[in-house]
Coordinates of C-alpha atoms and ligand atoms in Angstrom, one line a residue:
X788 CA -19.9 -20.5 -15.5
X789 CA -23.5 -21.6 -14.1
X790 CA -24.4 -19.4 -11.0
X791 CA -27.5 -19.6 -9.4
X792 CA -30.1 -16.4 -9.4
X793 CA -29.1 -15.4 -5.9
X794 CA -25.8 -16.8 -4.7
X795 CA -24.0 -17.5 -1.1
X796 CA -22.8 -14.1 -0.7
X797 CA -22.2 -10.4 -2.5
X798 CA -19.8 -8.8 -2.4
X799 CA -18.7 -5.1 -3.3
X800 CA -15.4 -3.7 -4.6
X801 CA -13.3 -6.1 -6.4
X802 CA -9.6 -4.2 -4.1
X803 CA -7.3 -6.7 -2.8
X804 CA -9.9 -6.8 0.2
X805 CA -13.0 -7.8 -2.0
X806 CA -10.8 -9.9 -4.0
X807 CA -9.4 -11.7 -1.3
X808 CA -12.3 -12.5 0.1
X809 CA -13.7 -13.7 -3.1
X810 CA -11.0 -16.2 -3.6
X811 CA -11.1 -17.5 0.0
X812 CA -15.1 -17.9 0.1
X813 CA -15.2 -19.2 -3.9
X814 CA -12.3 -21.9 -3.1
X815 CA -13.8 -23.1 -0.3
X816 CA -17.1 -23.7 -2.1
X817 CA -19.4 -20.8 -1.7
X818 CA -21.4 -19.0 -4.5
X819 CA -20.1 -15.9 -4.7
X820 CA -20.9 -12.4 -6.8
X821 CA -18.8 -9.7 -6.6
X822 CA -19.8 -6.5 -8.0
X823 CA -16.8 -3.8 -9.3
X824 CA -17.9 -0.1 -10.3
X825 CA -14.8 0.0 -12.6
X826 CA -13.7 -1.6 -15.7
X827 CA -10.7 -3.3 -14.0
X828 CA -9.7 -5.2 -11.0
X829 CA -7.0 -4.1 -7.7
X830 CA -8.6 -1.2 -6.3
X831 CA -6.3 1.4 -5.4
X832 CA -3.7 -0.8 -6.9
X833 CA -4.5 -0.2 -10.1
X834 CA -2.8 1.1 -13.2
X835 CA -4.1 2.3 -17.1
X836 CA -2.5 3.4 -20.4
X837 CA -2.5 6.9 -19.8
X838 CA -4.8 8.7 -22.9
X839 CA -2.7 11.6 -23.7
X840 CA 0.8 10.1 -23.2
X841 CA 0.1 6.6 -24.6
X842 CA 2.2 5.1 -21.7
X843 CA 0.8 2.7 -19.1
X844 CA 1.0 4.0 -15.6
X845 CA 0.4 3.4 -12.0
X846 CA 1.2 4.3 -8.7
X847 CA 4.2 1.9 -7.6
X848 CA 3.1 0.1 -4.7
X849 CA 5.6 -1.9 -2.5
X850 CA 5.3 -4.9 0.1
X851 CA 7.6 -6.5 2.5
X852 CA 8.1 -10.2 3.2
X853 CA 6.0 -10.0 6.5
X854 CA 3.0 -9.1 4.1
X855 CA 2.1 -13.1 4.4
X856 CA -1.3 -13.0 3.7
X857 CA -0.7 -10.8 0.2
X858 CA 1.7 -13.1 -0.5
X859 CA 0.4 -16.4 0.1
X860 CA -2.3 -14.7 -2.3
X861 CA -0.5 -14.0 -5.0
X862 CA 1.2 -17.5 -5.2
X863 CA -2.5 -18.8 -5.1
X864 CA -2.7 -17.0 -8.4
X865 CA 0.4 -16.7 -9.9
X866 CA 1.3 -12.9 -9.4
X867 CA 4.4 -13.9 -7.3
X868 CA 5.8 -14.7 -10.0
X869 CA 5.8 -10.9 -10.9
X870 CA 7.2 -9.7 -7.7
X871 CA 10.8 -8.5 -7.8
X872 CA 12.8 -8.4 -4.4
X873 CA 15.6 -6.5 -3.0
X874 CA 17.4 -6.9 0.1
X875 CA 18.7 -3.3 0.3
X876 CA 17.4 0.3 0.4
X877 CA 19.5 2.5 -0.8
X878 CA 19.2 6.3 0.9
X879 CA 20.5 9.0 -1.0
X880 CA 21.2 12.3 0.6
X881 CA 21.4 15.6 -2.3
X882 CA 24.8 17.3 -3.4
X883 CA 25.3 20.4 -1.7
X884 CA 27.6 23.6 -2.6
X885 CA 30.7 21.3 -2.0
X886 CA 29.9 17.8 -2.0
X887 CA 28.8 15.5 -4.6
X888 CA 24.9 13.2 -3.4
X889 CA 26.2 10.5 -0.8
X890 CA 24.8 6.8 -0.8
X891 CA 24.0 4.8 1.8
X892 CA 23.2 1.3 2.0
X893 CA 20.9 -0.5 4.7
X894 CA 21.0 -4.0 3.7
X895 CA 20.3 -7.5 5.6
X896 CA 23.9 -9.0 6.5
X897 CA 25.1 -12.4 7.9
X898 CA 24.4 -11.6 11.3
X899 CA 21.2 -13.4 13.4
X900 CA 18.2 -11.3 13.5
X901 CA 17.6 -9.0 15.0
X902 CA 21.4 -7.7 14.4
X903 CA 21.1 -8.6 10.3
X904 CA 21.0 -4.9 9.6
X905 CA 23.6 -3.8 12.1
X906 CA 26.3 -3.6 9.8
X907 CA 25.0 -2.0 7.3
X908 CA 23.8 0.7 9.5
X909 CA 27.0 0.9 11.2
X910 CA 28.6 1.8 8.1
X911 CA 26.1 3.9 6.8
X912 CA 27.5 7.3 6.4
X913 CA 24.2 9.4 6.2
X914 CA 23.8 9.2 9.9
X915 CA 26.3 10.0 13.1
X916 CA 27.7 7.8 16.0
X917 CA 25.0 10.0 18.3
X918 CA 22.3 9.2 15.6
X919 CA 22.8 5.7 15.1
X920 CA 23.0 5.3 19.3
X921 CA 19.6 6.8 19.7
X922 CA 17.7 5.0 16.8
X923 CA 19.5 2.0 18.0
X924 CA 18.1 3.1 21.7
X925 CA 14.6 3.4 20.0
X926 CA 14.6 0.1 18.4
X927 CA 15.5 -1.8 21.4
X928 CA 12.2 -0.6 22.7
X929 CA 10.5 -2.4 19.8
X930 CA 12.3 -5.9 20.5
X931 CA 9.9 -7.5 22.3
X932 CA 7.4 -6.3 20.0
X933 CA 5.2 -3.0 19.6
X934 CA 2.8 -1.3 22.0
X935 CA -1.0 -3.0 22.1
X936 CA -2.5 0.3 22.4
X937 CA -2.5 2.9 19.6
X938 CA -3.0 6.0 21.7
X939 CA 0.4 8.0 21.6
X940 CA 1.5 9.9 18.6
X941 CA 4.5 8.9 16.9
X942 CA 6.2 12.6 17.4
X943 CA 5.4 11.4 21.2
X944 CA 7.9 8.5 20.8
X945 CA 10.5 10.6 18.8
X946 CA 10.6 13.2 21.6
X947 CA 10.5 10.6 24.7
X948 CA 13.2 8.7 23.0
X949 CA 15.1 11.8 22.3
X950 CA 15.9 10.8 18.7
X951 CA 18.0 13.7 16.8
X952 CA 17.3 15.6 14.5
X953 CA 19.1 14.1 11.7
X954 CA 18.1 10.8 12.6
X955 CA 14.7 11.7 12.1
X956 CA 15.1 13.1 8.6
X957 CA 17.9 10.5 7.6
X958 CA 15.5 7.4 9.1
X959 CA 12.7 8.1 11.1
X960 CA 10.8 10.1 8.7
X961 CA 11.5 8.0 4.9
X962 CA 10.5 4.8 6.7
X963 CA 7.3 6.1 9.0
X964 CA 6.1 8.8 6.3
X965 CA 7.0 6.2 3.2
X966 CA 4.8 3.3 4.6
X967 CA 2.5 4.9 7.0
X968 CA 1.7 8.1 4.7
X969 CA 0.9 10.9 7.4
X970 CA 2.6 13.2 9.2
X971 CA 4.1 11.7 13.0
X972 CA 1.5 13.4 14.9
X973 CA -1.1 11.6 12.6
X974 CA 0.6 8.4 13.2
X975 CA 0.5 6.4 16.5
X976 CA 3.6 5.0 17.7
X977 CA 1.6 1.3 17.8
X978 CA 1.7 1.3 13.8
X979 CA 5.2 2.7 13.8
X980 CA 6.7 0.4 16.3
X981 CA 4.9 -2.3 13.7
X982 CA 7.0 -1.5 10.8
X983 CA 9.9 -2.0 12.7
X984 CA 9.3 -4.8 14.9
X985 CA 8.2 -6.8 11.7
X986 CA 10.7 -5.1 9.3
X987 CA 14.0 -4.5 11.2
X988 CA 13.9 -6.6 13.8
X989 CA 11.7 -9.6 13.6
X990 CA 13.6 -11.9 10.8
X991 CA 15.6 -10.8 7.8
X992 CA 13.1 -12.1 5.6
X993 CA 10.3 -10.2 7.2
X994 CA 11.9 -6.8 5.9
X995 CA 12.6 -8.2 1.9
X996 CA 11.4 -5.2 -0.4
X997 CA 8.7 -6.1 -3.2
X998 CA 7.8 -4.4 -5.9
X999 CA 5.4 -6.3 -8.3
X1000 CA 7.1 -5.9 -12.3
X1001 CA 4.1 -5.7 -13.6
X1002 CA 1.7 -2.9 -14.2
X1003 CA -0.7 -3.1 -11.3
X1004 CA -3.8 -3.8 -13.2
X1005 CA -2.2 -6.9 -14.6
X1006 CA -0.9 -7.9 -11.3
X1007 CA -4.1 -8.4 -9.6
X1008 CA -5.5 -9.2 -13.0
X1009 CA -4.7 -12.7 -12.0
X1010 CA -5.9 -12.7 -8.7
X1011 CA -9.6 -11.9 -10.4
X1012 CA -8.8 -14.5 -12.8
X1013 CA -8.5 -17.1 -9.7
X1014 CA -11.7 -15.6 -8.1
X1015 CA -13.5 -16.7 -12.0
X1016 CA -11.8 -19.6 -12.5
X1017 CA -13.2 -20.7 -9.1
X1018 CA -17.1 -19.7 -10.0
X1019 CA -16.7 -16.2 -8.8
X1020 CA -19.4 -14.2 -11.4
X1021 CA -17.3 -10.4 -11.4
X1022 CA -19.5 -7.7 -12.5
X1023 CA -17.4 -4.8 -13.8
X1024 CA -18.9 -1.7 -14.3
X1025 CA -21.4 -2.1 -11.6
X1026 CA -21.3 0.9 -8.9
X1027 CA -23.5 0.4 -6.2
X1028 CA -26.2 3.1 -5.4
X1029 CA -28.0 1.6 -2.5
X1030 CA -28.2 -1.7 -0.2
X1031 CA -31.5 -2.8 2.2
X1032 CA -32.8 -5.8 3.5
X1033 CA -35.9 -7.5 1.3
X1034 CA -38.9 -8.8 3.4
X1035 CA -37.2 -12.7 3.0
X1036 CA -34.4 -11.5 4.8
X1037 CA -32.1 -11.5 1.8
X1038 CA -29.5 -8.4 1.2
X1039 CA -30.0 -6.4 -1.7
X1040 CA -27.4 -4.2 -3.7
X1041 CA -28.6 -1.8 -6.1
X1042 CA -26.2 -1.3 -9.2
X1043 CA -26.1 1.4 -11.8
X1044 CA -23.8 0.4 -14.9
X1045 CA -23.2 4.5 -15.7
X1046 CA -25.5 4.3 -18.9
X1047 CA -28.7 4.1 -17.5
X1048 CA -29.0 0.2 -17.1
X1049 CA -30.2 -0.7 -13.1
X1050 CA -29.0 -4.3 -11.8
X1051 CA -30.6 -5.7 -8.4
X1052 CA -28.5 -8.5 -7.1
X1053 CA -29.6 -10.4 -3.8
X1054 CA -27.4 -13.0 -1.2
X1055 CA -28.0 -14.3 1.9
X1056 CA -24.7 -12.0 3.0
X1057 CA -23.4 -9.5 2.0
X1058 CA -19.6 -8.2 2.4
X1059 CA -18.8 -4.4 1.6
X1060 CA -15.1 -4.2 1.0
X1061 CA -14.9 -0.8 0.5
X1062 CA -13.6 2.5 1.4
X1063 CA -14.4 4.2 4.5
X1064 CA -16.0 6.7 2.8
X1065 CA -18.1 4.7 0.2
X1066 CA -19.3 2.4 2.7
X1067 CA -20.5 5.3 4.7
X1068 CA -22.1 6.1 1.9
X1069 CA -24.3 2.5 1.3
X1070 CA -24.8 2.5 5.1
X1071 CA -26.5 5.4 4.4
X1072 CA -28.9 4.1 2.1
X1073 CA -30.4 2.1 4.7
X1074 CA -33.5 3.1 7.1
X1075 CA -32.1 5.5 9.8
X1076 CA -33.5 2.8 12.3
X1077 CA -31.5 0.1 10.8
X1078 CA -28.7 -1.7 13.4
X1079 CA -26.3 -1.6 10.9
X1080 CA -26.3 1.7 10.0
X1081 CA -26.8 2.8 13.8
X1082 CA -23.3 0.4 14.8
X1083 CA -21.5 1.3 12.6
X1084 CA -22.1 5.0 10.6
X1085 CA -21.0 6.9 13.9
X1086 CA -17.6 5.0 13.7
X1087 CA -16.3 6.2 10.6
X1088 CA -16.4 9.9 11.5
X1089 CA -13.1 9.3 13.1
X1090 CA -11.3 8.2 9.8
X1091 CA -9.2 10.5 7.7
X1092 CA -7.6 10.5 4.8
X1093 CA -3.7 11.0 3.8
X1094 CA -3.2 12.0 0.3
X1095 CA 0.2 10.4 -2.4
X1096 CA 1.2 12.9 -5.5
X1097 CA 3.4 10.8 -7.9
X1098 CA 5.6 12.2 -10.8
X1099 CA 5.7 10.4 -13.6
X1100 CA 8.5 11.3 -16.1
X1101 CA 10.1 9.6 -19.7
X1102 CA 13.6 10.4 -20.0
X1103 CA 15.3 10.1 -23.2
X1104 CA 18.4 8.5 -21.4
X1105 CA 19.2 6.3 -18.2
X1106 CA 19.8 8.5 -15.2
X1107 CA 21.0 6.0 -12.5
X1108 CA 21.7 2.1 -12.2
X1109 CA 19.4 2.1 -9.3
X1110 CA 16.0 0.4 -8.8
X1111 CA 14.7 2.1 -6.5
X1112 CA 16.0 4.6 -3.5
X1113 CA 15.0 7.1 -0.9
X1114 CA 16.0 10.4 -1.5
X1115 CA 16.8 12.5 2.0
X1116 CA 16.2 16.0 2.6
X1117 CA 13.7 16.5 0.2
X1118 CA 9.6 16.6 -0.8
X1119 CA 10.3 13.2 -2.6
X1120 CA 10.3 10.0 -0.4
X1121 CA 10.9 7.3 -3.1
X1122 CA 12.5 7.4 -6.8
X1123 CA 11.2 4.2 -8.9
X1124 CA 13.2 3.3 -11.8
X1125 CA 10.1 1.5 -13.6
X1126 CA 12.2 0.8 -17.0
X1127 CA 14.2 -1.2 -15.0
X1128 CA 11.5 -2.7 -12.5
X1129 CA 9.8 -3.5 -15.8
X1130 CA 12.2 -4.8 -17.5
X1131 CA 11.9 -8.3 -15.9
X1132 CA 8.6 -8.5 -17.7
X1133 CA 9.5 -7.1 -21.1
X1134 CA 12.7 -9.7 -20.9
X1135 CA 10.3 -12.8 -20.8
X1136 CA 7.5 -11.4 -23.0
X1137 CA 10.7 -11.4 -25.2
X1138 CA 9.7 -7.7 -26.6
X1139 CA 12.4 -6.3 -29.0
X1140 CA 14.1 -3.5 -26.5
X1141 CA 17.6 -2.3 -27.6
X1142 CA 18.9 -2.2 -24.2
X1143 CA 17.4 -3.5 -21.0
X1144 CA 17.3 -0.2 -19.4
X1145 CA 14.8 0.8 -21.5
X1146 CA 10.9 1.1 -22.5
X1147 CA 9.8 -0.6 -25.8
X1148 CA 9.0 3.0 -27.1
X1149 CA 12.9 3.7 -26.3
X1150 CA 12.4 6.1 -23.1
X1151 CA 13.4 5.7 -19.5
X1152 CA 10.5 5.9 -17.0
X1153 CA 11.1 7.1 -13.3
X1154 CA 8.6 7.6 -10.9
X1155 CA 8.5 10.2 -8.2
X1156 CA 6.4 9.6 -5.0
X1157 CA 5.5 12.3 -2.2
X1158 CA 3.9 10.5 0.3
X1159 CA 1.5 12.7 3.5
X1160 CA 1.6 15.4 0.3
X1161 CA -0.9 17.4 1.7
X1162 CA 1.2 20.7 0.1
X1163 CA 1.2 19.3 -3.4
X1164 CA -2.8 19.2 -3.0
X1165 CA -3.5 22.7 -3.2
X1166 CA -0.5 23.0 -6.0
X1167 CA -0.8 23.0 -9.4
X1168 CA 1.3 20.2 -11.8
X1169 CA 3.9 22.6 -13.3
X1170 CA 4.6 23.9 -9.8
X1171 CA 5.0 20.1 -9.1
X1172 CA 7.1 18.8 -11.7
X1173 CA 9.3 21.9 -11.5
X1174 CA 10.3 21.3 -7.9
X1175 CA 10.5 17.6 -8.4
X1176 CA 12.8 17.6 -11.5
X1177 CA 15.0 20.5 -9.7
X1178 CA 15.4 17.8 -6.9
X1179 CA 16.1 15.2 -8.9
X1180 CA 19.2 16.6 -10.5
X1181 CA 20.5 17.3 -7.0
X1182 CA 20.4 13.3 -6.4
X1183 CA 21.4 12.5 -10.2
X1184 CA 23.3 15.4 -11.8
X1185 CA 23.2 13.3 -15.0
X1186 CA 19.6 14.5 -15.2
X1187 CA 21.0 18.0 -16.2
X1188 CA 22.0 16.4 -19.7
X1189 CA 18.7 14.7 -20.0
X1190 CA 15.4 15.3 -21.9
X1191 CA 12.3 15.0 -20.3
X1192 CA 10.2 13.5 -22.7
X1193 CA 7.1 13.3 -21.4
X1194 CA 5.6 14.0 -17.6
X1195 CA 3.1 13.6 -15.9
X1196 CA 1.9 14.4 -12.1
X1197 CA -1.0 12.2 -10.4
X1198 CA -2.4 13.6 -7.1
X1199 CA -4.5 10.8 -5.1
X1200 CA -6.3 12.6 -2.6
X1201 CA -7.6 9.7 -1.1
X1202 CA -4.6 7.6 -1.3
X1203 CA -4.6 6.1 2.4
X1204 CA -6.4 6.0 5.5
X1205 CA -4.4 7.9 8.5
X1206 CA -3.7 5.5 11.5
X1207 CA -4.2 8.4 13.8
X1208 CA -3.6 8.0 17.7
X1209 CA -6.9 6.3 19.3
X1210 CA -8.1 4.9 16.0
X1211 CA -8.3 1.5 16.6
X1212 CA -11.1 1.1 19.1
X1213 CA -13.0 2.9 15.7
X1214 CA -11.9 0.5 13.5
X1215 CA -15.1 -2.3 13.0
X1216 CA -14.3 -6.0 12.8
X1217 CA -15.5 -8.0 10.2
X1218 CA -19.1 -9.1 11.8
X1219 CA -19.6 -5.8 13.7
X1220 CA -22.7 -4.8 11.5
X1221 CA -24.6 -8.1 12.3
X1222 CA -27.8 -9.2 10.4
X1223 CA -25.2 -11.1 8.0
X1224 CA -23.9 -7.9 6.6
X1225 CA -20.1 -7.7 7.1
X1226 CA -17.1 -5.3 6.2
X1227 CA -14.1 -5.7 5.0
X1228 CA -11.2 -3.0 3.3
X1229 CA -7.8 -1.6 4.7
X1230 CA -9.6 0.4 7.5
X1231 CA -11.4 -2.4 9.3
X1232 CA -9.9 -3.9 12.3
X1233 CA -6.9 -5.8 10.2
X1234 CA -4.2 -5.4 12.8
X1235 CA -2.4 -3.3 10.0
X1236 CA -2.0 -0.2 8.8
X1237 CA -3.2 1.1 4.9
X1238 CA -2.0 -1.6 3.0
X1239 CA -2.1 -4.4 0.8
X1240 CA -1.8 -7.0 3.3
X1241 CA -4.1 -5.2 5.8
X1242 CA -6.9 -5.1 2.9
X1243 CA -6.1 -8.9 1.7
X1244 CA -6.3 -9.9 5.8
X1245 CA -9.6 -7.8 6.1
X1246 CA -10.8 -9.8 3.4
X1247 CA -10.3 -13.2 4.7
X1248 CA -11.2 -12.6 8.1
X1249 CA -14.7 -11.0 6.3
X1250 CA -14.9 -14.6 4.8
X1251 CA -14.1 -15.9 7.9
X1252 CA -16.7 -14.9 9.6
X1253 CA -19.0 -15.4 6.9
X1254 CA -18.4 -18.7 7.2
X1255 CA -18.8 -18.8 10.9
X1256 CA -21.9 -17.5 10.8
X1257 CA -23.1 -20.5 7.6
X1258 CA -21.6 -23.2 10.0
X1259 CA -18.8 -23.8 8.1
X1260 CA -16.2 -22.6 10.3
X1261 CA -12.8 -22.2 8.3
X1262 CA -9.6 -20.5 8.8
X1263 CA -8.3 -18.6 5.3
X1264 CA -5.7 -16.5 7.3
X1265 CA -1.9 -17.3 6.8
X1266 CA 0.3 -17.4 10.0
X1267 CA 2.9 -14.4 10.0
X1268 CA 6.6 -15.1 9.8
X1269 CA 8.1 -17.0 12.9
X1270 CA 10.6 -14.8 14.5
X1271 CA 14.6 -15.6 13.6
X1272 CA 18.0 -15.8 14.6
X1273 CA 18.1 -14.7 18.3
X1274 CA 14.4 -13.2 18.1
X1275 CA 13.2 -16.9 18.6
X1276 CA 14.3 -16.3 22.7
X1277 CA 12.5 -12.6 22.7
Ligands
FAD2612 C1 -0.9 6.1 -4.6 C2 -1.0 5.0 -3.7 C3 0.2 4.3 -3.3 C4 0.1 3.2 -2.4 N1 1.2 2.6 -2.0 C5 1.1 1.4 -1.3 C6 2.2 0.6 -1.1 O1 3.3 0.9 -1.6 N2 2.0 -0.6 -0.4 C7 0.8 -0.9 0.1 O2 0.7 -2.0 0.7 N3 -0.3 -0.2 -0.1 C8 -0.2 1.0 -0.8 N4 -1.3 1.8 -1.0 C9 -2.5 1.5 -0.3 C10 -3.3 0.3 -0.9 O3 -3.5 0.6 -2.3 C11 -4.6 0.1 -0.2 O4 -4.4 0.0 1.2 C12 -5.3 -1.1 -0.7 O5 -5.3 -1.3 -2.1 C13 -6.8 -1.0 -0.3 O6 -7.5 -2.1 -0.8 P1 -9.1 -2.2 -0.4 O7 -9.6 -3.4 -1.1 O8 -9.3 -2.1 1.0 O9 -9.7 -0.9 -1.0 P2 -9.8 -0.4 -2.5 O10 -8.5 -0.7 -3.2 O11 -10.2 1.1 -2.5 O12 -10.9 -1.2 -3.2 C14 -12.3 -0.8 -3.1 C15 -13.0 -1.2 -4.5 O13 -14.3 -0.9 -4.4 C16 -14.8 -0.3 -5.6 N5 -16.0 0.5 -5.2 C17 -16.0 1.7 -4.5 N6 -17.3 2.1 -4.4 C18 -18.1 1.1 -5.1 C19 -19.5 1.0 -5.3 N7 -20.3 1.9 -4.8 N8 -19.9 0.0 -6.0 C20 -19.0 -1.0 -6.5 N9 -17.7 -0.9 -6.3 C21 -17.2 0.2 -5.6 C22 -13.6 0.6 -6.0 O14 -13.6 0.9 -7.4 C23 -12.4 -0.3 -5.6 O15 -12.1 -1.2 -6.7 C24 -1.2 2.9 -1.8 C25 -2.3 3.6 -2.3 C26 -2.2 4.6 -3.2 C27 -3.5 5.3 -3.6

């Protein structure tokens, strides 16, 4: 593909944000560069054949069908395709002295939204009458949608809304902790009320599980391929060392490719869709007088992160029939049966499995995820894996009888940004630098909390306003899902 010597616009870190700003400014014309320290595409979402255990691995990430902009995205590209849904959770809670692990189902029924879960949950047998009246009590305060400020704490809104104990544990906590990935007092009741309002209550459709069947790598593999196919030039193996502003006014990024080689690539604008952190560090590159670096630096003191510790383990036999599940009362939010999630993509790549439930190399991979794991941090893997497998055989007791074939325990300790109470008003929008330097990433002002969808919206609204400011105003954002059933009238 033909580029010219200094294109439309540069931009850094090829994550769902980069990407999708790639795609949104390449498709609509613009030359575009975009420059990726790794070897790979997706970011955070990423996944790699693990060197000592020769198995492919990744940190399963999930979305919901009110992710719009994610998912309009990946039909661009072809990755919906590789998206499996569900329109259950299933919560388990452990087997005690006497009883056997208990099941329960929350799963969209026949009834209009925002009642299509009231069945389920009526039935559900992990929570009491007194339980299901006060979540129920909660909830209603997130019908006509969530609060516009982001100052009170989520344990604020538990308290105020006197929610029980149990109900927290059995509800409150695998949902908030699960998607929003701190503890309640790190999360405000804004982003919490969000989850529900879009999930629960909004429109059945709005609260469909995803999981993407393929490893993560490949998945947004094929969103990079759109960004090239489009003219997009992706420079892998690039990492960024500085940025400044030549004497012509152009930006320029400074790019070390980790063997001693320097690249100097120059655009008119330039889009850092980034971490918090590493775009503190580039802002820092720049003269201590410089209006970007004075607007925004300051900000992004008030930004933390929340750490995910997944447990990775390849049993010699299937455990459970399940997909995927919450398990209560324990360190371990989610259980991901990945042989199983996989399978869809082993079935049409026809590989020679002898049973669907299981890997090519004949084991059964689960994954464990501990979301807001701040403990596991300081903890080392065997201390991990030991607590985690003891758990699991509490949920599964067929896990006694298995073999663990192989393990293994991945700590992210920069998994997720924290929506902490009074965030927002920290959180830049995409033109807030000025000088035609703009941000994107999961932390900018996306309306959304750490996610996929909040990086691919920070993305195209960074190539929104790119194209504002070049006098081609366009709009790359997809419209959320309308509102359902009786929620139309709310
Ligand atoms: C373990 C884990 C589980 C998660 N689970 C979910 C989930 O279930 N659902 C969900 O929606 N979200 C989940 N997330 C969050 C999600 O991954 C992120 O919100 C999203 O991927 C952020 O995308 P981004 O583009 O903003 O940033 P990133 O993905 O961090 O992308 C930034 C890119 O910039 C590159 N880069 C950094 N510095 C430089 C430099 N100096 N020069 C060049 N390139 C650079 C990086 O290599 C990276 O590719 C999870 C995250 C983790 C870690």
């Amino acid at each position: 593909m033909s580029q010219p010597t200094t294109p439309d616009v540069l931009i850094l870190g090829a994550g769902a944000a980069g990407l999708a700003a790639a795609v949104a400014l390449s498709g609509a014309g613009a030359t575009v560069s975009l420059l990726e320290r790794r070897p790979f595409a997706g970011g955070r979402a990423y996944s790699y054949t693990h060197p000592a255990l020769n198995e492919v691995v990744d940190s399963q990430h999930v979305l919901l069908g009110c992710c719009t902009n994610l998912l309009d995205l990946c039909r661009l590209c072809g990755a919906a395709e590789h998206i499996r849904w569900y329109d259950s959770i299933t919560f388990l809670e452990p087997s005690g002295a006497k009883n056997p692990p208990r099941r329960s189902e929350i799963a969209a029924g026949s009834l209009p939204a925002p009642a299509h879960n009231t069945l389920s949950f009526l039935r559900a047998p992990m929570l009491s009458l007194v339980d299901k009246s006060r979540i129920a009590l909660g909830l209603l305060g997130f019908l006509r949608g969530y609060p516009v400020r982001d100052d009170e704490p989520f344990s604020a809104w538990l308290k105020r809304t006197g929610q029980t104990e149990r109900a927290i544990r059995h509800f409150w906590e695998p949902i908030i902790v699960g998607t929003l990935n701190d503890t309640f007092e790190r999360c405000s009741t804004r982003y919490a009320g969000q989850v529900f309002y879009e999930s629960f209550l909004r429109s059945a459709a709005g609260g469909r599980f995803g999981i993407p069947s393929q490893p993560l790598s490949e998945f947004y593999g094929l969103v990079a391929r759109l960004a090239v196919q489009q003219g997009t030039v992706l420079h892998y193996r690039s990492s960024v060392e500085s940025i400044e502003v030549l004497p012509d006014g152009l930006w320029q990024a400074v790019a070390s490719d980790g063997s001693g080689g320097v690249t100097r690539h120059t655009a008119p604008s330039l889009i850092l869709a980034l971490p918090f952190e590493q775009t503190a560090r580039l802002l820092a590159t720049l003269p201590e007088e410089s209006p970007q670096r004075q607007r925004i630096l300051p900000l992004l003191s008030h930004f933390i992160h929340a750490p995910i510790t997944t447990v990775h383990l390849w049993l010699d036999r299937a455990i459970t029939d399940l997909d995927h599940a919450a398990l209560l009362d324990t360190r371990i939010q989610w259980l991901f049966n990945k042989t199983r999630i996989r399978s869809l993509e082993t079935a049409s790549r026809s590989v020679e499995i002898r049973d669907s439930e299981q890997t090519p190399t004949g084991s059964h991979y689960l994954e464990l995820v501990i979301s807001a794991s701040h403990a596991e941090l300081g903890q080392r893997p065997e201390q991990i894996l030991h607590s985690a497998t003891d758990e699991l055989a509490r949920f599964f007791p067929e896990f006694r009888q298995a073999k663990v074939l192989k393990s293994a325990v991945l700590k992210e300790a920069r998994a997720t940004f924290s929506v902490t109470p009074g965030l927002d008003r920290f959180r830049p929008a995409a033109e807030a630098p000025g000088g035609n330097l703009y941000l994107a990433g999961d932390w900018t002002q996306s309306g959304w909390p750490a996610t996929m969808e909040g990086a691919v919206r920070s993305g195209r609204l960074a190539a929104e306003a790119v194209a504002r400011a070049t006098g081609n105003a366009a709009n790359f954002l997809a419209p959320g899902l309308p509102p359902a059933g009786w929620m139309k009238w709310l």
